[in-house]
mmCIF file of C-alpha atoms in Angstrom:
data_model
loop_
_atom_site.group_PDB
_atom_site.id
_atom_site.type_symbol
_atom_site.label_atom_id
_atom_site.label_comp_id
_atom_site.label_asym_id
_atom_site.label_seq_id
_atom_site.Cartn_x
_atom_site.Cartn_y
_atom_site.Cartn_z
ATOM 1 C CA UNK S 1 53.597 8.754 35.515
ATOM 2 C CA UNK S 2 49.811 8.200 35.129
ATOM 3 C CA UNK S 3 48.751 7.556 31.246
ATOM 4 C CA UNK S 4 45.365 8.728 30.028
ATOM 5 C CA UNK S 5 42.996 6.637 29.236
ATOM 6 C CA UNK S 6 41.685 6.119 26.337
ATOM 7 C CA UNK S 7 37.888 6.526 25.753
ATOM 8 C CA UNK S 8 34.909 8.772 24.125
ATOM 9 C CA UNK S 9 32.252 11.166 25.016
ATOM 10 C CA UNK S 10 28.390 10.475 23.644
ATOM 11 C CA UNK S 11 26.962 13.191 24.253
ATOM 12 C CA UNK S 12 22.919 11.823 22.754
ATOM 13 C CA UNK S 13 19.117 13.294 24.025
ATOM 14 C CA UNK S 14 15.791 14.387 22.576
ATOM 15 C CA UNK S 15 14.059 16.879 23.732
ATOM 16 C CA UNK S 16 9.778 17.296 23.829
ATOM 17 C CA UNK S 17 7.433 20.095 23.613
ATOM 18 C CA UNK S 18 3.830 19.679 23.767
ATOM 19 C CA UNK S 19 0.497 20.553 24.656
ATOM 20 C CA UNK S 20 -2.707 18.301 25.622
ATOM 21 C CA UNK S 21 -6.742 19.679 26.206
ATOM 22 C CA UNK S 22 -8.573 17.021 28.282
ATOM 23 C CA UNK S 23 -12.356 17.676 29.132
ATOM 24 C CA UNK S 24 -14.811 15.547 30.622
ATOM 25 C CA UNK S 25 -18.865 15.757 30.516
ATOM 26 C CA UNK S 26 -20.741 13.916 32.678
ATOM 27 C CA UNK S 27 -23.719 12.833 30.362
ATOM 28 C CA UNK S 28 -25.617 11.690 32.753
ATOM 29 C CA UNK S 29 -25.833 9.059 35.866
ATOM 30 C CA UNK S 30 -24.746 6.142 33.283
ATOM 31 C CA UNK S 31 -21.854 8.364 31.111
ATOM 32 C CA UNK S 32 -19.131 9.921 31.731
ATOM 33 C CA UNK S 33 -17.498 11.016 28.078
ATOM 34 C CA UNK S 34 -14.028 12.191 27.756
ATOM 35 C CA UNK S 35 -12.079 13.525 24.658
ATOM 36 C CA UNK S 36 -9.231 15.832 23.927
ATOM 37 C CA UNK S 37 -6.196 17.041 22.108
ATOM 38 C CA UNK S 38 -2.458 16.755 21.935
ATOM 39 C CA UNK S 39 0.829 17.817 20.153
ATOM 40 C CA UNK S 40 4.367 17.009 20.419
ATOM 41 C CA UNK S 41 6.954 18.455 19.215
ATOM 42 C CA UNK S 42 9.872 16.069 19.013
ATOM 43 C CA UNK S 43 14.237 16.960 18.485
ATOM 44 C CA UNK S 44 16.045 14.041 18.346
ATOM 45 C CA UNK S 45 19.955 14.609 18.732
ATOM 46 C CA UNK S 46 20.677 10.956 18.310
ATOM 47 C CA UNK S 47 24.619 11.451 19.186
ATOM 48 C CA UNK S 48 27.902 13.773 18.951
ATOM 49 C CA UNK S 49 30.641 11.190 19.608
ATOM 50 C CA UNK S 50 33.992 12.857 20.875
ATOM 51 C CA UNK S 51 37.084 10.409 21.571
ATOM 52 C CA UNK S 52 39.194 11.429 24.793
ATOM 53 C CA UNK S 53 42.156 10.547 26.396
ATOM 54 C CA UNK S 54 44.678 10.142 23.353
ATOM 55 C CA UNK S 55 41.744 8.335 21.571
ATOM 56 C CA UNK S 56 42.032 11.368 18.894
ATOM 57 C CA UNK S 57 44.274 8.536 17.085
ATOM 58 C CA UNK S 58 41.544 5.772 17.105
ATOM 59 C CA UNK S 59 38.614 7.690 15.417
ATOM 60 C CA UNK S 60 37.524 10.639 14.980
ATOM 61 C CA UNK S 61 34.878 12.638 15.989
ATOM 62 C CA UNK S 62 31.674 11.811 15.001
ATOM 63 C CA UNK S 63 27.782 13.255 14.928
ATOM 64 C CA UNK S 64 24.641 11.724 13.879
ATOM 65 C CA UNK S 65 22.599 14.210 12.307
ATOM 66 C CA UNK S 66 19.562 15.860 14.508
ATOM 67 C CA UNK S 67 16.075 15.521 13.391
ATOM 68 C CA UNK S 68 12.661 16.527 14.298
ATOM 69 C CA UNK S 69 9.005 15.133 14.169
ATOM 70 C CA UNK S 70 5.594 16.186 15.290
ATOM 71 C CA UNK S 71 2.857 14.015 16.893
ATOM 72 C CA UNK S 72 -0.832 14.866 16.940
ATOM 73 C CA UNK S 73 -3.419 12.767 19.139
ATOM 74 C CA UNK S 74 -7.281 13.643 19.014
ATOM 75 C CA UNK S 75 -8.971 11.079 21.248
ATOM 76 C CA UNK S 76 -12.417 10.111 22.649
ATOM 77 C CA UNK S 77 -14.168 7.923 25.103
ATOM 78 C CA UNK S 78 -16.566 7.043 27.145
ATOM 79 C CA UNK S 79 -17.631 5.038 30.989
ATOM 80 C CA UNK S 80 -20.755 3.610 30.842
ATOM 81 C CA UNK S 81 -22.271 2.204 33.681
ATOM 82 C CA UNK S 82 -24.914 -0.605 31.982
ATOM 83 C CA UNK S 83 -26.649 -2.247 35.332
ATOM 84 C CA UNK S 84 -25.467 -2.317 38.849
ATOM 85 C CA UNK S 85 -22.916 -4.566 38.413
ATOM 86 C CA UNK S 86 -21.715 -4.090 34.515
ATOM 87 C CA UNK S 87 -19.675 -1.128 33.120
ATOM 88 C CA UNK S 88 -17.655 -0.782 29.878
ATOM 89 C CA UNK S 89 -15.269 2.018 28.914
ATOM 90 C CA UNK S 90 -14.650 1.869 25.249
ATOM 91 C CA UNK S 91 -13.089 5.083 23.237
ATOM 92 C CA UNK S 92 -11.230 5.367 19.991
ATOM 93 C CA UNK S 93 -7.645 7.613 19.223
ATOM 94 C CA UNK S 94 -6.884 8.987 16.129
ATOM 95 C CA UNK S 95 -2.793 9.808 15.706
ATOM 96 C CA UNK S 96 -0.369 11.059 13.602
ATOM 97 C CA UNK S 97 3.099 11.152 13.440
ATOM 98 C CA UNK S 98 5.153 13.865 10.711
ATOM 99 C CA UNK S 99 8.915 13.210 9.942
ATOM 100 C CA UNK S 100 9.810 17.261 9.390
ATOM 101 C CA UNK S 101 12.731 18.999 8.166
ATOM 102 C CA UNK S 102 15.738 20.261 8.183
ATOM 103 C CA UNK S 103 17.485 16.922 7.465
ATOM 104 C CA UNK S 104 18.624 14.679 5.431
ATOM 105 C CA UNK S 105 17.320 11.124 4.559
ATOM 106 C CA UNK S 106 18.844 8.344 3.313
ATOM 107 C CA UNK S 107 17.598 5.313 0.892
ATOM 108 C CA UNK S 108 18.842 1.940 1.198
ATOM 109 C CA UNK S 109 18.987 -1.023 -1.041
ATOM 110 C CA UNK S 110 18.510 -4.429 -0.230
ATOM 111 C CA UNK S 111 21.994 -5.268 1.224
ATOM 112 C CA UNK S 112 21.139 -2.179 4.157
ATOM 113 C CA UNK S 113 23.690 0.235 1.573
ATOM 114 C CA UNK S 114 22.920 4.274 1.408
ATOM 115 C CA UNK S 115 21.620 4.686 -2.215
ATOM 116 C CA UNK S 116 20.884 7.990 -2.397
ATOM 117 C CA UNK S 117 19.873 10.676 -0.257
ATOM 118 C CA UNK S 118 17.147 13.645 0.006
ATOM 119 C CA UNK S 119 17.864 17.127 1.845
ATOM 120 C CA UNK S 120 14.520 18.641 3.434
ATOM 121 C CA UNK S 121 14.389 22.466 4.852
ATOM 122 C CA UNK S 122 13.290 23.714 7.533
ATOM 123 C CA UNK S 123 9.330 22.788 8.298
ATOM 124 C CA UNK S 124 9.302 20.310 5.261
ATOM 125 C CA UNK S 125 6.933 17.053 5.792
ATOM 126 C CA UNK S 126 8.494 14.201 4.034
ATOM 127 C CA UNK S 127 7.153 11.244 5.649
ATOM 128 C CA UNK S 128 3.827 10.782 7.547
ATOM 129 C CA UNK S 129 2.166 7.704 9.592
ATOM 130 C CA UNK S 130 -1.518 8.062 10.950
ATOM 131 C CA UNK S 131 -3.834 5.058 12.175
ATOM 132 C CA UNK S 132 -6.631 4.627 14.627
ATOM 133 C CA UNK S 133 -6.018 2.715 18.050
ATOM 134 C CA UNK S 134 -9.742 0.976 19.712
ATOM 135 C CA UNK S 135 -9.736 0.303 22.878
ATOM 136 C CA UNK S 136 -12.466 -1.106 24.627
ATOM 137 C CA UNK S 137 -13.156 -2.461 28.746
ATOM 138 C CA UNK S 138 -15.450 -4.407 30.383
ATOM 139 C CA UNK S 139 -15.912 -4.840 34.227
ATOM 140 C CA UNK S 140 -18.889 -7.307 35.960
ATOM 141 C CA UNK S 141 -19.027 -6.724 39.529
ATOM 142 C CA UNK S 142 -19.597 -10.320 40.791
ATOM 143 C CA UNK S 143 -20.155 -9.079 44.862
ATOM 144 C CA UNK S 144 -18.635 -6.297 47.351
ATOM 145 C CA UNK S 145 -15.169 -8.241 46.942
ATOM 146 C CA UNK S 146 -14.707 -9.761 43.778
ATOM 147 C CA UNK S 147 -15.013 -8.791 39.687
ATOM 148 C CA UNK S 148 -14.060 -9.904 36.428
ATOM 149 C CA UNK S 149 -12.397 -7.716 33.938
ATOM 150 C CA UNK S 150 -11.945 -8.144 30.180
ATOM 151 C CA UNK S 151 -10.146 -5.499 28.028
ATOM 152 C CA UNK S 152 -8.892 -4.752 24.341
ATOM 153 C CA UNK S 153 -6.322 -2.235 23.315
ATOM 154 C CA UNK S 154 -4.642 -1.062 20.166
ATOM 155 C CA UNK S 155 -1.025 1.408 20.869
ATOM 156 C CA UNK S 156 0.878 2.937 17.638
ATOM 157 C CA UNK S 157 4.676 3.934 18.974
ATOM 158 C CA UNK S 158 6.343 6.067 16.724
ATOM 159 C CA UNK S 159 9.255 6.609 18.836
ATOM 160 C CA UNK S 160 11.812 3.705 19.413
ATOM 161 C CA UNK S 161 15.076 2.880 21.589
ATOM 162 C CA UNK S 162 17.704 1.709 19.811
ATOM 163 C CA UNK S 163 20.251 -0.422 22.069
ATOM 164 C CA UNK S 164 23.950 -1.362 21.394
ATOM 165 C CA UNK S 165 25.204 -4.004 24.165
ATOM 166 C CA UNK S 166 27.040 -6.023 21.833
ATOM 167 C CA UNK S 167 29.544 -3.619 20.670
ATOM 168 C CA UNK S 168 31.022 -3.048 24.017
ATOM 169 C CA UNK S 169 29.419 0.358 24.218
ATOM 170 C CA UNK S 170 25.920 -0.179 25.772
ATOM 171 C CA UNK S 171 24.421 2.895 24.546
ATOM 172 C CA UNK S 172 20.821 3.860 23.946
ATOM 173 C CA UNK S 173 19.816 5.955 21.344
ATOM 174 C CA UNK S 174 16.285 7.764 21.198
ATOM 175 C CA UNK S 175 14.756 7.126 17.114
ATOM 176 C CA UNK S 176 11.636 8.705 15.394
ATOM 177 C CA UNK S 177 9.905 6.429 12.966
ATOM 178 C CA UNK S 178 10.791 7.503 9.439
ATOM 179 C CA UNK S 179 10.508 5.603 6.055
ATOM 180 C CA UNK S 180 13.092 3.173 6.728
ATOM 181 C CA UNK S 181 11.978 2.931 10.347
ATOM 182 C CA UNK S 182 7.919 1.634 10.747
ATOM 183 C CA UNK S 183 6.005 2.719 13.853
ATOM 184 C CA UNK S 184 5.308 -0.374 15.984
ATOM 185 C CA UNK S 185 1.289 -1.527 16.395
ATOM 186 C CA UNK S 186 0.287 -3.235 19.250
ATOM 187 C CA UNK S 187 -3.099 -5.643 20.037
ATOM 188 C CA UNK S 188 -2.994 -6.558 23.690
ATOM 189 C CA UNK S 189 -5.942 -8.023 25.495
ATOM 190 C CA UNK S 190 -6.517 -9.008 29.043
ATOM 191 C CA UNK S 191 -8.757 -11.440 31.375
ATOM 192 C CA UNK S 192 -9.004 -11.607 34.761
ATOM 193 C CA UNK S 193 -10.539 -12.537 38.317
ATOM 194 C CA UNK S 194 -10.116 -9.601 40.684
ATOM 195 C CA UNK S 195 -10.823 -9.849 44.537
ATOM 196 C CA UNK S 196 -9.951 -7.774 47.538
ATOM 197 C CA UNK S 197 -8.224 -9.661 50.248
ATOM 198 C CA UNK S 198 -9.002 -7.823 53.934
ATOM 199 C CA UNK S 199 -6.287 -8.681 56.487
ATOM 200 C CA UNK S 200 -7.640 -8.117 60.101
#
């Protein structure tokens, strides 16, 4: 006869609701300003473990608690052509990022142990991030076939994969910043040479 095997269900996945406004004026022949708005809603259901196959006498089951956060965006920018050959694009984003209840949050001390904990209902704000992110382009047009491009960027994540491959179950699991878990800033800039290559 055939034995089960042994094993477990994760059963893990967030789920987004949202809405964005874009517009765009055209200022004139040199600008061409953007700016909007955006919300998402986020529900993390970070994992409902369920063993199968017999594995009822390994562990049982399991669920990490769900949790929701809201992210707001109001951004602005603008393309600016300076001469024939120079034009920027430089804007500015404003975001924030709201930890909201139900749920329950845990405090750690410095040995990563649960201290205490805090219950939050339903629409409670316990924890909020907010920063600006720059961002600014340049592009010289040095002939029909060839530029140079410079750029500067600053990106706030506030949601994070968290990956087990170590523990022989290589699982990811979908996280929302929170006040044991910082958003993560980014500075990236870029140079380069740029040139069209025409194959005859």
């Amino acid at each position: 006869s055939m034995t089960d095997t042994t094993g477990m269900i994760w059963n893990s996945n967030i789920n987004d609701y949202g809405f964005k406004i874009d517009n765009t004026v055209l200022l004139d022949d040199e600008n061409t300003i953007k700016f909007g708005f955006s919300s998402t809603y986020h529900h993390f259901f970070p994992g409902l473990i369920e063993p199968t196959g017999g594995g009822e006498q390994l562990f049982n089951t399991y669920e990490l608690f769900p949790n929701s956060a809201v992210e707001w965006g109001i951004y602005g920018s603008n393309v600016q052509q300076v001469t024939k050959k120079l034009s920027l694009k430089y804007g500015i984003r404003f975001s924030i990022f709201q930890n909201v209840g139900p749920g329950t949050v845990y405090n750690y001390n410095e040995n990563h142990e649960v201290t205490d904990s805090m219950n939050y209902t339903k629409g409670d704000v316990y924890n909020v991030y907010q920063g600006l992110e720059p961002r600014i382009g340049a592009v010289y047009q040095l002939n029909d076939v060839s530029s140079v491009k410079a750029s500067y960027s600053r990106t706030r994540q506030y949601v994070h994969v968290a990956s087990n491959s170590t523990g022989g179950t290589p699982l990811d699991i979908w996280v929302a910043s929170n006040q044991n878990i910082k958003p993560q800033i980014a500075d990236q800039a870029a140079v380069g040479y740029f040139r069209n290559i025409r194959f005859c």
